[in-house]
Short mmCIF file of C-alpha atoms and ligand atoms in Angstrom, two decimals:
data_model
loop_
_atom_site.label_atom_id
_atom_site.label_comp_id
_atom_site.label_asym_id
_atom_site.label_seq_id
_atom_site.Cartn_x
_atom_site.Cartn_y
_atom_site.Cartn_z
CA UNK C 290 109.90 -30.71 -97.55
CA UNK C 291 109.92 -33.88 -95.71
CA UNK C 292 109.35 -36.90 -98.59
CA UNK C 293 106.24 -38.81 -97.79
CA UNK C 294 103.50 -39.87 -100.18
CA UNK C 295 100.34 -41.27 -98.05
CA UNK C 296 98.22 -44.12 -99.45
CA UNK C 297 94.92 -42.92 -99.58
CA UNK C 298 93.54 -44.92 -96.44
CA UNK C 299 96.37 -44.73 -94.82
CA UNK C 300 94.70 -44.09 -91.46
CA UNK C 301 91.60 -45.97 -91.81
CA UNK C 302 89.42 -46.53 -88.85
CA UNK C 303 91.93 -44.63 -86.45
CA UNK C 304 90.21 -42.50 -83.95
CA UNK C 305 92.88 -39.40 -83.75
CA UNK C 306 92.85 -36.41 -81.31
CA UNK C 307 94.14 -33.00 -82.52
CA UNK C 308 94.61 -30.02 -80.57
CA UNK C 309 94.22 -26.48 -82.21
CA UNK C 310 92.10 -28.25 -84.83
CA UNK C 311 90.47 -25.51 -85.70
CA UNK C 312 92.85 -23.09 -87.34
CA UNK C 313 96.47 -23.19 -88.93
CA UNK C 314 98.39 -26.22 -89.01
CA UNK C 315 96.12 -28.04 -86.46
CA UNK C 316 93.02 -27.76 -89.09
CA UNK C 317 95.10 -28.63 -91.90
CA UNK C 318 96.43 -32.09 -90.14
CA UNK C 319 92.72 -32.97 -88.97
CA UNK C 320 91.47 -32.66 -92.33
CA UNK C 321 94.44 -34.43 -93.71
CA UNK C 322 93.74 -37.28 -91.48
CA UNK C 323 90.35 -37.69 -91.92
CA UNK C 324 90.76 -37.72 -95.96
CA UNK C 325 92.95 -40.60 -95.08
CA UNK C 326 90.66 -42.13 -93.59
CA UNK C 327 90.56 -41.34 -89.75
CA UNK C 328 87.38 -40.42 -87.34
CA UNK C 329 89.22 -37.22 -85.83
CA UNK C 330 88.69 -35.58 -82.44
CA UNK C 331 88.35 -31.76 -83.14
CA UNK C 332 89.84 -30.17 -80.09
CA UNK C 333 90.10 -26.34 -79.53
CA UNK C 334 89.02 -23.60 -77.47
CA UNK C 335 87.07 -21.51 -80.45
CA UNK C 336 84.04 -23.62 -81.21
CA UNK C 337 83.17 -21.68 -84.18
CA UNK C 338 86.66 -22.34 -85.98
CA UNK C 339 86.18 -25.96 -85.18
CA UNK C 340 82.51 -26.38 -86.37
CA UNK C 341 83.93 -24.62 -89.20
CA UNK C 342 86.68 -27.77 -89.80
CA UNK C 343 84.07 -30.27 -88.92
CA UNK C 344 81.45 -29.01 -91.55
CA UNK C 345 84.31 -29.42 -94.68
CA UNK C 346 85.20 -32.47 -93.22
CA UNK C 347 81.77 -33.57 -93.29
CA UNK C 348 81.00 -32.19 -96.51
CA UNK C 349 84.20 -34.08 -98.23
CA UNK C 350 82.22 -37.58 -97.22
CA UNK C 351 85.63 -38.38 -94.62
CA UNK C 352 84.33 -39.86 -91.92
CA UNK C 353 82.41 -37.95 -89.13
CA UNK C 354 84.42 -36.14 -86.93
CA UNK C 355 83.61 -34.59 -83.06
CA UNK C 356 84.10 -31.32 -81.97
CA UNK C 357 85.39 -30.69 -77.82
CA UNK C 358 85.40 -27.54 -77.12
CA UNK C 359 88.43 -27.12 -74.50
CA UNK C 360 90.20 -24.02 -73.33
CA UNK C 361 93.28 -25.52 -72.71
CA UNK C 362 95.02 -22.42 -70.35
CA UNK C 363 91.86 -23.15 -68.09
CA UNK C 364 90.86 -26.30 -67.88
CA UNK C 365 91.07 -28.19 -64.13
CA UNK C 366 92.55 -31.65 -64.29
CA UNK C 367 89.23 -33.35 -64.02
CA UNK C 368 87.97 -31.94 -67.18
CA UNK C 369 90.50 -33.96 -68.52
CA UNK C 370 89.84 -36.87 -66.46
CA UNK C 371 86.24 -36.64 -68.17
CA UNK C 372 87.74 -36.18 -71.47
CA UNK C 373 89.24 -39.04 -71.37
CA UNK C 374 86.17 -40.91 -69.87
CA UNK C 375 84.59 -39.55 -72.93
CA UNK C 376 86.58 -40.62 -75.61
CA UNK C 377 86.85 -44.30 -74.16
CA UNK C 378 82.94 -44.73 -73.95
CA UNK C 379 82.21 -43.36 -77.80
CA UNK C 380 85.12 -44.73 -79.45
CA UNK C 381 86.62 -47.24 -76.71
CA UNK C 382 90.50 -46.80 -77.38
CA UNK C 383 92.85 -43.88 -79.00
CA UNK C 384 94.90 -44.65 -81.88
CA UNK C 385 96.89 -41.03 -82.31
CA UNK C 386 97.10 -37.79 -80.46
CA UNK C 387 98.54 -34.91 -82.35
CA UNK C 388 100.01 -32.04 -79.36
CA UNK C 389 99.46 -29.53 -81.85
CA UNK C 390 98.31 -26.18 -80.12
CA UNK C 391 100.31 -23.49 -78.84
CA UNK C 392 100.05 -19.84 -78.04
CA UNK C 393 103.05 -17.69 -78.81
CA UNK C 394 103.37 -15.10 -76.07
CA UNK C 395 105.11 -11.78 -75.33
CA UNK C 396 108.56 -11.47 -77.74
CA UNK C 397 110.50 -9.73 -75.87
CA UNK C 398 113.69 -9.71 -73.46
CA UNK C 399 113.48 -12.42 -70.51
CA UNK C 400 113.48 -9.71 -67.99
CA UNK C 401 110.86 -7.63 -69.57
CA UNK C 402 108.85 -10.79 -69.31
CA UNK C 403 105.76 -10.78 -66.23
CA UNK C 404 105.70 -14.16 -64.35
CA UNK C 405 101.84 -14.19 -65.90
CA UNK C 406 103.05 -14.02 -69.16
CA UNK C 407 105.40 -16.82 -68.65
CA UNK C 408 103.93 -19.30 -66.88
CA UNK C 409 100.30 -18.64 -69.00
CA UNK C 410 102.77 -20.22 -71.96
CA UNK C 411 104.05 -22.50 -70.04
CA UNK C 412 100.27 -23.76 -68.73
CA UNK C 413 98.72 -23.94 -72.34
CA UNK C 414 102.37 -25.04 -74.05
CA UNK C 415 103.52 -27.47 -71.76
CA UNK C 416 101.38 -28.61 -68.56
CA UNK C 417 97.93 -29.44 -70.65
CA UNK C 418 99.84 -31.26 -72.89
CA UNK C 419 101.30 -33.04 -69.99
CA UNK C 420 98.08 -33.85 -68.43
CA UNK C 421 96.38 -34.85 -72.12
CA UNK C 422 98.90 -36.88 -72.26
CA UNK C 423 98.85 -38.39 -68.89
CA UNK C 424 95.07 -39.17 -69.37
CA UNK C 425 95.10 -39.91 -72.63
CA UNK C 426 97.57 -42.78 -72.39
CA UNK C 427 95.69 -45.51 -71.14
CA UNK C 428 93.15 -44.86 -74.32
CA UNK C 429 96.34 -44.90 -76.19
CA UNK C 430 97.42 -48.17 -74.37
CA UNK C 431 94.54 -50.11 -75.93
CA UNK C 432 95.42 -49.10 -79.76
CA UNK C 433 97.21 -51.87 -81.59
CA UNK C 434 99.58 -48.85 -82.93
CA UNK C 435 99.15 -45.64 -81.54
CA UNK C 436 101.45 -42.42 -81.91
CA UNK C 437 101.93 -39.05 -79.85
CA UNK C 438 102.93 -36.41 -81.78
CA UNK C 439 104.69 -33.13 -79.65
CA UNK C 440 105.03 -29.98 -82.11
CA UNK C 441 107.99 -28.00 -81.12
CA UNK C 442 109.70 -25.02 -83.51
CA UNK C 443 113.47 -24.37 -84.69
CA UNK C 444 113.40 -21.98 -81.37
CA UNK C 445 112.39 -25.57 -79.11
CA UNK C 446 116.27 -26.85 -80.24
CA UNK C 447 118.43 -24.04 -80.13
CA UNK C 448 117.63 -20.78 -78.01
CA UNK C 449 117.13 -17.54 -79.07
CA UNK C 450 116.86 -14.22 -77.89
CA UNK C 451 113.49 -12.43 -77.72
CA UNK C 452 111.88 -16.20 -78.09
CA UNK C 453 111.01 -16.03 -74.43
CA UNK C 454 108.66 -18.77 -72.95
CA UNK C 455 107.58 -19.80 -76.16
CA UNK C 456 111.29 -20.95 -76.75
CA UNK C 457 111.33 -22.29 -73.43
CA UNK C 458 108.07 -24.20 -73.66
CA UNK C 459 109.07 -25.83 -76.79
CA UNK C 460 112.43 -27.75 -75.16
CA UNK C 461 109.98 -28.56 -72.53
CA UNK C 462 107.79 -30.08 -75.47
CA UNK C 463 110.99 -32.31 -76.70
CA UNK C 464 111.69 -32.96 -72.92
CA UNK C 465 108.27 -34.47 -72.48
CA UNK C 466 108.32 -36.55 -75.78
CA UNK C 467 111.81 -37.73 -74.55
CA UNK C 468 110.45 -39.40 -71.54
CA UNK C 469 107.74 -40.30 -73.34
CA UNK C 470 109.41 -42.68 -75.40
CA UNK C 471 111.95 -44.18 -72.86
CA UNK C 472 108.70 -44.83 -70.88
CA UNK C 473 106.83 -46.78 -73.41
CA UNK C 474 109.80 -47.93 -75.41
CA UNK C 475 109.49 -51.92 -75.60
CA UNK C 476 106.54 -52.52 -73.46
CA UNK C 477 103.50 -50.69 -75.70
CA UNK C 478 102.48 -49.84 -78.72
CA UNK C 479 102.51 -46.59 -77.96
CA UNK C 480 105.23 -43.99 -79.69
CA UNK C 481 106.58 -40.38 -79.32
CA UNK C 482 108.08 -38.01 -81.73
CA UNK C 483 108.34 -34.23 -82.11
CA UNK C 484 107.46 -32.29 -85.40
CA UNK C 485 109.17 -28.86 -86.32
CA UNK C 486 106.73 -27.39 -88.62
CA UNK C 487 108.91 -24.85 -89.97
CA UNK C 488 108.17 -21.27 -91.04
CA UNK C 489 104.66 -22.30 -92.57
CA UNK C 490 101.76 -19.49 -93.30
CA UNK C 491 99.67 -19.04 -90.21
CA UNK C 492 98.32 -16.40 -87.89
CA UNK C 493 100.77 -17.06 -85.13
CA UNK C 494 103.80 -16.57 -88.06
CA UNK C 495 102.20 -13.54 -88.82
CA UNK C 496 102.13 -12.43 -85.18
CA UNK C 497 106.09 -13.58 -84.72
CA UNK C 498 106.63 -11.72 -88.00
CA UNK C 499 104.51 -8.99 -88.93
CA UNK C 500 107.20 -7.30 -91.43
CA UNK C 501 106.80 -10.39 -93.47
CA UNK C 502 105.21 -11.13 -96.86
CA UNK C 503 102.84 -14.24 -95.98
CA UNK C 504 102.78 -15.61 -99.31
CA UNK C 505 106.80 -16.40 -99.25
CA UNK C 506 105.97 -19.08 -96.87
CA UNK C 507 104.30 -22.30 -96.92
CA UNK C 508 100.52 -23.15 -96.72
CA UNK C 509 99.99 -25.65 -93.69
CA UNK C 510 98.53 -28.13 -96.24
CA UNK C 511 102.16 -27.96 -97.39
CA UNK C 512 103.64 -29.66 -94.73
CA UNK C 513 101.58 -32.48 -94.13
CA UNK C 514 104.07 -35.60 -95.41
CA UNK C 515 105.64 -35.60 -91.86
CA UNK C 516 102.23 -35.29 -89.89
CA UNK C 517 100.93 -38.41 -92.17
CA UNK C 518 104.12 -40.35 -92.17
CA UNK C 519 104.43 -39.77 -88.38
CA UNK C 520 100.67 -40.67 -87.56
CA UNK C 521 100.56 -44.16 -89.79
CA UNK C 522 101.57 -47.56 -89.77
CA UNK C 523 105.02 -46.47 -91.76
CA UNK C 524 106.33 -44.95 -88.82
CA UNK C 525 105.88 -48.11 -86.58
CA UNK C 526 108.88 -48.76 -84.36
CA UNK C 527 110.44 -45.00 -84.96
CA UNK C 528 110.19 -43.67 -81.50
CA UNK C 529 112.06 -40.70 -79.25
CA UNK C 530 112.64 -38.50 -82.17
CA UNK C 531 112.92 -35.25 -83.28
CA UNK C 532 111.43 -33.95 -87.06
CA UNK C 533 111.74 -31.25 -89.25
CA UNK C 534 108.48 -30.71 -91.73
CA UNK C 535 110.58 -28.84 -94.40
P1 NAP W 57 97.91 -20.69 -84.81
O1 NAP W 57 97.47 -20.43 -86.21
O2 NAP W 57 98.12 -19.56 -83.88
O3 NAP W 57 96.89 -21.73 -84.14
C1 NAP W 57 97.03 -22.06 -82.80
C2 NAP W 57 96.03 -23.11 -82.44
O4 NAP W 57 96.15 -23.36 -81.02
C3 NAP W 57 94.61 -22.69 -82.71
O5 NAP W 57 93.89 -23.76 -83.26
C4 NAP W 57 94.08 -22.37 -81.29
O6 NAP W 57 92.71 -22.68 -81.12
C5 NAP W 57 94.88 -23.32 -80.43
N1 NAP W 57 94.91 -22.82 -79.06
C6 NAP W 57 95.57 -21.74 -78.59
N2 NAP W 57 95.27 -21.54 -77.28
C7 NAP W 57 94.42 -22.54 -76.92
C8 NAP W 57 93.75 -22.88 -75.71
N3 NAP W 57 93.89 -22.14 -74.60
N4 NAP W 57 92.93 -23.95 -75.70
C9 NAP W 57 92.77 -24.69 -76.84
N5 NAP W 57 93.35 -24.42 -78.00
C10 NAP W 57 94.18 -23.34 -78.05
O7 NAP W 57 99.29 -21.51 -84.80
P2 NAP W 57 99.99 -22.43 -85.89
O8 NAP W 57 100.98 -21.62 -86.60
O9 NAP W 57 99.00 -23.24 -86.63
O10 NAP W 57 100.84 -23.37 -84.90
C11 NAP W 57 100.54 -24.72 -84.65
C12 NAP W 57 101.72 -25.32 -83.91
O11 NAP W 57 102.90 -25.23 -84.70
C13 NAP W 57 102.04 -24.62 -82.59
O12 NAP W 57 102.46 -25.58 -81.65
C14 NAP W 57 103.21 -23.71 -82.95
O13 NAP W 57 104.01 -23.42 -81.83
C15 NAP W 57 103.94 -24.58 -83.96
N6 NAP W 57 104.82 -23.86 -84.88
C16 NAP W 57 104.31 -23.05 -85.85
C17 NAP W 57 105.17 -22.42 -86.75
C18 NAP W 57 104.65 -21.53 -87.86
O14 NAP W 57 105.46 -20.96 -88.62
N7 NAP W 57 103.35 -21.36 -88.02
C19 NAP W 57 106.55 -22.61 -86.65
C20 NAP W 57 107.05 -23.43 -85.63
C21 NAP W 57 106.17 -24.06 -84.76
P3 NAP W 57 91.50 -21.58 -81.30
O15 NAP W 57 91.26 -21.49 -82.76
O16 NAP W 57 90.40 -22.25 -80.58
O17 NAP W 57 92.00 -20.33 -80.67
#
């Protein structure tokens, strides 16, 4: 496991956007942020799973989050246009974005794969997380120390068969973190890094591995260290990189 130990308000008064807050690894790293102290932007396209995050944050005494219900494989660009409109007017700036939701897609052979099924990956993978990006950074811009986190997988650095667009979309993840951090290198405050969660216990792992027994891998609250470490003041001035949680 990556070694990290987080002060306790490590991320005080940082507004912080997560996508796929409201299950898996994305609800574990919202709630870890806000009991460090962060106001965190519940994004997700189940409202129910995120109202569900937002209550226990709310009920822990972290500060209060908000919940944007987004479909990510539908959205048009100007719903993120007015996304970002709407996080500048209630909290003014953007001090971290965690790129945290993903769909897994078909596993199967390249050429059994439809041109739906690939490019629906690539659409929720890769282009909204280009375009929350893209209209996020200005917001981002305005932080005194802001970080983009891209999560990518083991399959996102080395191919594999029967990974498909999923594989795919993840090198296109650490492609768009890459350019990223050239971009902003040395002229904002703004960074860019890539997190490999590793096998960790979630319903997409289950779905990539249904012959597996779930309770040989880790909880999501296990692999937090990086997502803190990453998203804080200690990781100031570590930019363009690539991560392994575990
Ligand atoms: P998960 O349990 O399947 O959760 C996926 C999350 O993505 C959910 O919160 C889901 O939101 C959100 N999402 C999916 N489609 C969306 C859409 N159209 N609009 C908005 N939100 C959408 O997955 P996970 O295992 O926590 O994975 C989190 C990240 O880690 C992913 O990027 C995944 O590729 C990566 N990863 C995971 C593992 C692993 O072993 N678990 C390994 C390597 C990499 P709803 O609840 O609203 O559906």
């Amino acid at each position: 496991m990556f070694d990290y130990t987080a002060r306790p308000d490590l991320l005080a008064g940082r507004v912080i956007l997560v996508t796929g807050a409201g299950r898996g690894i994305g609800a574990a790293a919202a709630k870890a942020y806000a009991a460090h102290g962060a106001t965190v932007l519940l994004l997700g396209k189940n409202e129910e799973n995120l109202n569900r995050v937002y209550d226990e944050i709310e009920a822990a005494g972290h500060p209060q989050p908000a919940v944007i219900p987004f479909d990510l494989e539908t959205a048009h660009p100007n719903q993120y246009d007015e996304l970002a409109a709407m996080v500048e007017r209630e909290f003014g700036r953007l001090d971290g974005l965690l790129h945290n939701a993903s769909i897994l897609g078909p596993r199967m052979l390249l050429e059994q794969i439809t041109g739906e099924q690939f490019a629906q990956v690539m659409q929720v993978n890769v282009n909204a997380a280009f375009l929350l990006t893209k209209t996020q950074l200005p917001l981002l811009k305005l932080s005194a120390d802001a970080s983009v986190i891209f999560t990518s997988s083991s399959v996102g650095r080395k191919g594999r068969a029967f990974w498909g667009a999923y594989a795919v979309s993840k090198f296109a993840t650490e492609g768009l973190m890459q350019v990223l951090a050239d971009e902003v290198e040395g002229v904002s405050a703004v960074r860019a890094n890539s997190v490999n969660p590793g096998a960790t216990r979630t319903s997409m792992r289950a779905l990539a591995y249904p012959g597996e027994s779930p309770e040989k891998k880790p909880l999501p609250e296990a692999i937090m260290p990086v997502y803190l470490y990453l998203m804080g003041p200690d990781s100031k001035g570590v930019n363009g990189q690539a991560f392994d949680a575990q």
